[in-house]
Short mmCIF file of C-alpha atoms in Angstrom, two decimals:
data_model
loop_
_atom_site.label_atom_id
_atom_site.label_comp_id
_atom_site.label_asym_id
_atom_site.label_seq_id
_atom_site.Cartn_x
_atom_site.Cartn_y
_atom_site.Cartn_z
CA UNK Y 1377 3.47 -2.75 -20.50
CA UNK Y 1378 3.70 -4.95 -17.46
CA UNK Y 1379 0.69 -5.58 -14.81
CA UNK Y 1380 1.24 -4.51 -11.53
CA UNK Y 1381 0.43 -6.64 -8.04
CA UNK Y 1382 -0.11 -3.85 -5.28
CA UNK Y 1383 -0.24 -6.54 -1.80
CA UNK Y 1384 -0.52 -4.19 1.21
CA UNK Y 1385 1.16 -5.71 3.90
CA UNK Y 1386 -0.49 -8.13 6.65
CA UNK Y 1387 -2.35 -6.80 9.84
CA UNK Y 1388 0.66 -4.89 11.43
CA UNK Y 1389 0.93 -4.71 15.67
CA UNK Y 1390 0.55 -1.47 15.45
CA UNK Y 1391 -2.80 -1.76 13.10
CA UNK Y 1392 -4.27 -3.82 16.20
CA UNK Y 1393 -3.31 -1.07 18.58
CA UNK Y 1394 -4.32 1.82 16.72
CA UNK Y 1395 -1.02 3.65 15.91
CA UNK Y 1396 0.08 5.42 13.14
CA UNK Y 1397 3.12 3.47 11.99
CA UNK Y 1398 5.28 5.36 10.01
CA UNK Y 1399 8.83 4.32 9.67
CA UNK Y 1400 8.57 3.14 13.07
CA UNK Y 1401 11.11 0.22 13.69
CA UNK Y 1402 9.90 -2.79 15.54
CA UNK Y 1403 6.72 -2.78 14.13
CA UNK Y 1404 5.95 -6.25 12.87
CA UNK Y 1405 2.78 -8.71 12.19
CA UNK Y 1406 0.48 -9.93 14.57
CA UNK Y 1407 -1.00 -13.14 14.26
CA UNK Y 1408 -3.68 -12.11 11.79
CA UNK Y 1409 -1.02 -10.86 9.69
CA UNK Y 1410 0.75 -13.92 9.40
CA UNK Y 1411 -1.93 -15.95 8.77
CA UNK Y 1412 -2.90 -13.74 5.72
CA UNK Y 1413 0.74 -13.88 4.50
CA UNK Y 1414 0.49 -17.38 4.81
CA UNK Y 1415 -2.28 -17.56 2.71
CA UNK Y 1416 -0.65 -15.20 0.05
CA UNK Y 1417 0.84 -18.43 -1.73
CA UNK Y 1418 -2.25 -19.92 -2.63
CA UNK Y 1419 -3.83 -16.97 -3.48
CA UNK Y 1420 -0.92 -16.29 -5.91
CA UNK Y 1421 -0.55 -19.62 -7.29
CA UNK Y 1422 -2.22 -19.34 -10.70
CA UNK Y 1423 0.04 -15.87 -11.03
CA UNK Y 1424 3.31 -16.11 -13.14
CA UNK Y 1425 5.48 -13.68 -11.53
CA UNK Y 1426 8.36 -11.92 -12.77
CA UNK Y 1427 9.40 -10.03 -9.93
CA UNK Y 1428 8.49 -9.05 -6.11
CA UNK Y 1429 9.48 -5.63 -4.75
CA UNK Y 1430 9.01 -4.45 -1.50
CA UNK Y 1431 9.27 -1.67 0.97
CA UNK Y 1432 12.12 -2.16 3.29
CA UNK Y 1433 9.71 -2.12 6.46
CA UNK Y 1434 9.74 -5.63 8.31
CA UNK Y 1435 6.15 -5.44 8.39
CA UNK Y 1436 6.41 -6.14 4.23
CA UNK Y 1437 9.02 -7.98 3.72
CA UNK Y 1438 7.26 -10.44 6.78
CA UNK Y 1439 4.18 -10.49 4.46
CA UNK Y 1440 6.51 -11.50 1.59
CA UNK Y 1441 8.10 -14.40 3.32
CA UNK Y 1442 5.57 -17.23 2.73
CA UNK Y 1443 5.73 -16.44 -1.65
CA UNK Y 1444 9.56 -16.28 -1.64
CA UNK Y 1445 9.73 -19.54 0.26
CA UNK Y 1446 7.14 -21.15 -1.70
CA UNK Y 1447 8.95 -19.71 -4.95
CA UNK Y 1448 12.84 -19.61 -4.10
CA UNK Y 1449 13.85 -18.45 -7.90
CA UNK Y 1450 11.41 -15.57 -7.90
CA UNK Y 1451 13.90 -12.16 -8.12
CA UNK Y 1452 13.52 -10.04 -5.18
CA UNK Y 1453 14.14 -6.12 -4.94
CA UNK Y 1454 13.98 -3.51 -2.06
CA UNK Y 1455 12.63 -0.19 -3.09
CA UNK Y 1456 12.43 2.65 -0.32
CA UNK Y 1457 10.16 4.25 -3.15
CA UNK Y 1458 7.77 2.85 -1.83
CA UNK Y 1459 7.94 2.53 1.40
CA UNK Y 1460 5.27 4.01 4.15
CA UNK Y 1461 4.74 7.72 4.04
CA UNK Y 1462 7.13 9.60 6.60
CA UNK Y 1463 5.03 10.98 8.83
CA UNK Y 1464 7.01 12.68 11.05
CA UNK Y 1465 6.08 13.66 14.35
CA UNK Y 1466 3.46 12.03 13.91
CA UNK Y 1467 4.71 8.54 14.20
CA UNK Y 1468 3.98 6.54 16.70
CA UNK Y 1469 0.81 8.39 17.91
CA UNK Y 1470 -2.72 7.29 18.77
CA UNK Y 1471 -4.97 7.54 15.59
CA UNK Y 1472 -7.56 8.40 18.24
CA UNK Y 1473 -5.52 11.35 19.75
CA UNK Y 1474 -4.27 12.67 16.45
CA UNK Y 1475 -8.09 12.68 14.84
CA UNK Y 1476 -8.35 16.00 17.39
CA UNK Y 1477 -5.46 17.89 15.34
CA UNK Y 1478 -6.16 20.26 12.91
CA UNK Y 1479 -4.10 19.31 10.38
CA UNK Y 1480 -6.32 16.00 10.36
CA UNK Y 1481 -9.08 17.86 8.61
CA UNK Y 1482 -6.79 18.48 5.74
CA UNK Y 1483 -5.26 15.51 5.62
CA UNK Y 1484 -8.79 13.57 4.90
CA UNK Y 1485 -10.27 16.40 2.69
CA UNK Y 1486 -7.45 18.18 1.38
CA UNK Y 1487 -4.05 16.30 1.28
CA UNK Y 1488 -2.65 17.86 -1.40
CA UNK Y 1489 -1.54 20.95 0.69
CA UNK Y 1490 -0.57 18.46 3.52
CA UNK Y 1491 3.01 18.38 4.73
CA UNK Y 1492 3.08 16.50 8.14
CA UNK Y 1493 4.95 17.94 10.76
CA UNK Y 1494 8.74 16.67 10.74
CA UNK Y 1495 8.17 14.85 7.75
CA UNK Y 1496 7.10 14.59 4.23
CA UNK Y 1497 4.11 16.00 1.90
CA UNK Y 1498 1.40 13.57 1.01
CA UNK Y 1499 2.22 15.27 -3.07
CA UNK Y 1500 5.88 14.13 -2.54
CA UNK Y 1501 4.72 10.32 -0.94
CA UNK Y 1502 2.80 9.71 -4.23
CA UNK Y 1503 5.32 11.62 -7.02
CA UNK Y 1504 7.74 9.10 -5.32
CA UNK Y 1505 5.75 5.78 -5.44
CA UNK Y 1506 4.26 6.68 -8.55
CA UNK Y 1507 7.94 7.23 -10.14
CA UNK Y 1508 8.72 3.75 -8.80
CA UNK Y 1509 6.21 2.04 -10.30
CA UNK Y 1510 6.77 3.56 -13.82
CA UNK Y 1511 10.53 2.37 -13.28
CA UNK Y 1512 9.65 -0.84 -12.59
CA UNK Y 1513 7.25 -0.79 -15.17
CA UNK Y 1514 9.78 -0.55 -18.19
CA UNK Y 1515 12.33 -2.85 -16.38
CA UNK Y 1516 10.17 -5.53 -15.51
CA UNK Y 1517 8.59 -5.27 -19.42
CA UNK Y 1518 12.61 -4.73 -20.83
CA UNK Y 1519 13.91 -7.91 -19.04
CA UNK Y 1520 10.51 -10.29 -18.63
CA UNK Y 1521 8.35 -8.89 -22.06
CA UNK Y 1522 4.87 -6.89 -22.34
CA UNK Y 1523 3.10 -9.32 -20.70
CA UNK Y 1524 4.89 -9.89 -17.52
CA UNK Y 1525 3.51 -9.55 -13.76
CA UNK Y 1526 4.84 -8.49 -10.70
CA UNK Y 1527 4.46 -7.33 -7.45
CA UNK Y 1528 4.97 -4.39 -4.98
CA UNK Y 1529 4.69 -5.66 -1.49
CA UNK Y 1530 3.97 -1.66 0.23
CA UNK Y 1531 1.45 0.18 3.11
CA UNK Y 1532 -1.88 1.48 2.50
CA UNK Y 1533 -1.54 5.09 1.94
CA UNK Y 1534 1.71 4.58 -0.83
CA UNK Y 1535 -1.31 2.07 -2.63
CA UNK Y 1536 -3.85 4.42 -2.69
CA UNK Y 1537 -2.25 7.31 -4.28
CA UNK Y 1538 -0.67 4.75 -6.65
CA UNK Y 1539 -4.61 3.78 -7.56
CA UNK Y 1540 -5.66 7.43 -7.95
CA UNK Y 1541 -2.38 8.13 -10.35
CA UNK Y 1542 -3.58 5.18 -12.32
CA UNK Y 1543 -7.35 6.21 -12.15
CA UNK Y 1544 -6.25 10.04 -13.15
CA UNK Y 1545 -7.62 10.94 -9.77
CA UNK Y 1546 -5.99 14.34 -8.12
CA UNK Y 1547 -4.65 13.22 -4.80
CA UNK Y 1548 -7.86 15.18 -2.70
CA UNK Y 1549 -9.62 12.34 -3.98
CA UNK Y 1550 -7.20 9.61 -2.73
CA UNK Y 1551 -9.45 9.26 0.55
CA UNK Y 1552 -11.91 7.75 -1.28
CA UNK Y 1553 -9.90 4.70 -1.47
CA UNK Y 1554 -9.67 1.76 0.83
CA UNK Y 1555 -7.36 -1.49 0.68
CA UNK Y 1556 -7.39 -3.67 3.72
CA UNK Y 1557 -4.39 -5.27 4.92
CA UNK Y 1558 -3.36 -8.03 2.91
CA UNK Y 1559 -5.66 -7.03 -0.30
CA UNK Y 1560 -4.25 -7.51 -3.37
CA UNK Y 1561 -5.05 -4.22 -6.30
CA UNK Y 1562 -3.83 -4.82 -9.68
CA UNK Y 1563 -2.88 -2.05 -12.74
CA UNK Y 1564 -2.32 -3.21 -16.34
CA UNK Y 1565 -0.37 -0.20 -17.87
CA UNK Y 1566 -0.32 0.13 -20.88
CA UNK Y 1567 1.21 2.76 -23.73
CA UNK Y 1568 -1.92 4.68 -23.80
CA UNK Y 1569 -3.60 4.37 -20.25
CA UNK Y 1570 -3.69 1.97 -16.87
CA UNK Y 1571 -6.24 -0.33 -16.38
CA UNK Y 1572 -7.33 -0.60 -12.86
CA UNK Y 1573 -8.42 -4.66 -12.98
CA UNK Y 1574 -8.17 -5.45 -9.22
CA UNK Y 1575 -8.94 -3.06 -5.98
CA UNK Y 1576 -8.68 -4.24 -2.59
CA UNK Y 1577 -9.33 -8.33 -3.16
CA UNK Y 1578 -9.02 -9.78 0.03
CA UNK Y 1579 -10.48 -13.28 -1.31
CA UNK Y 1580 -13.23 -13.10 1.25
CA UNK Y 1581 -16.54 -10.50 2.17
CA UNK Y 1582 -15.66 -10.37 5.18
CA UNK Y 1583 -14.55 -6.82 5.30
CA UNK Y 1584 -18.06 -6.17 4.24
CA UNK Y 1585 -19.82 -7.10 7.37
CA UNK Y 1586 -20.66 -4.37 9.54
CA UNK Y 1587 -17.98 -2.89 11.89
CA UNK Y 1588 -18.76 -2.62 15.75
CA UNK Y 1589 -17.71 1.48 16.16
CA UNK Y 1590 -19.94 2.02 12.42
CA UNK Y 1591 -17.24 4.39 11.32
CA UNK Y 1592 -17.29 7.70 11.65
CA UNK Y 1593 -16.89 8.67 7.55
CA UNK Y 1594 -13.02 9.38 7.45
CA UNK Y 1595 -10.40 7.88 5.89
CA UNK Y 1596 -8.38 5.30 8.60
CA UNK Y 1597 -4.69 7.42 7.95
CA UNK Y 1598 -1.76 4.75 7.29
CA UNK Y 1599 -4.80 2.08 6.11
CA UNK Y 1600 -6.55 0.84 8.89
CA UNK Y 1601 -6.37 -2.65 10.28
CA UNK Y 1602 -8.84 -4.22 8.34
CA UNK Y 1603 -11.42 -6.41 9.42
CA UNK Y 1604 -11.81 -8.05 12.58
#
């Protein structure tokens, strides 16, 4: 079956400031951002692509930009399959101010049994992405052949659990998982199993060096904003 280009979006405004995005509207790239989508071009140019899709969000189809313009044939879609997690109530908020809820706890250890207030469950955010993927998978192999490559243009949390499907990893263990903003994760699927082939390649080490705060071991909810 067809190989599958996960790009997370670029560093978002509201990565720089530490919000949890959401569905949000207005929430766009900053200047980091666009430089990385940019950059995606190049990165992509030995890549035969079939097909883009992409979550409605500005903050992807922004990121997406650069490769259309740079390839003005390439089919695009719009999938709100896999677009950002709904979290509810939650949206908008301080990362720093919602680490004190309880429901935090669950959400980094146990987010299976998470449902976030006013929104969606973390189960139904990855049955969702993960049926949009197999979708795309036999569409993009019925119109383009076996071999064919595309690419899903979505948010950090929708990428993980797509990873852990792929890896036969039970959502609790999605946390374990990190893609920075603008990382590109690739999946060969296949009849019998996926191949994971790519996770998190941001063409650079630079998210390697050591971060100023250290980290405190949890998961950064929504992604993270990458390195500085």
């Amino acid at each position: 079956m067809a190989t599958l280009i996960l790009v997370r979006h670029g560093r978002s405004t509201a990565n720089t400031a530490g919000l949890l995005a959401g569905w949000t509207p207005g929430v766009t790239l900053d200047e980091r951002g666009a430089a990385q989508a940019a950059a995606l071009p190049g990165r992509l140019a030995g890549v035969p692509l079939a097909a883009v899709v992409t979550s409605p969000l500005e903050r992807c189809r922004q990121t997406l930009q650069p490769l259309l313009d740079a390839r003005p044939g390439l089919a695009s879609h719009t999938d709100e399959r896999i677009g950002e997690c709904h979290y509810g109530d939650w949206s908008g908020r301080k990362l720093a101010e919602l680490s004190d809820e309880p429901l935090m706890a669950a959400v980094q250890q146990h987010p299976s049994s998470v449902t976030f207030p006013g929104g969606e469950s973390m189960r139904a955010m990855q049955a969702r992405a993960v049926d949009a993927v197999r979708e795309w998978n036999a569409r993009v192999e019925a119109e383009h052949g076996e071999d064919a490559v595309y690419l899903m243009c979505s948010h950090g949390d929708i990428i993980k659990s797509v990873v852990a499907d792929a890896l036969g990893l039970h959502l609790d263990l999605f946390q374990r998982i990190h893609v920075d903003p603008c990382s590109l994760t690739a999946i060969r699927y296949t009849g019998l199993r996926p191949f994971l082939v790519r996770l998190g390649d941001t063409g650079d080490l630079s998210s390697l060096a050591p971060r100023d705060n250290g980290g405190d071991g949890d998961a950064a909810v929504g992604g993270g904003a990458g390195a500085p």
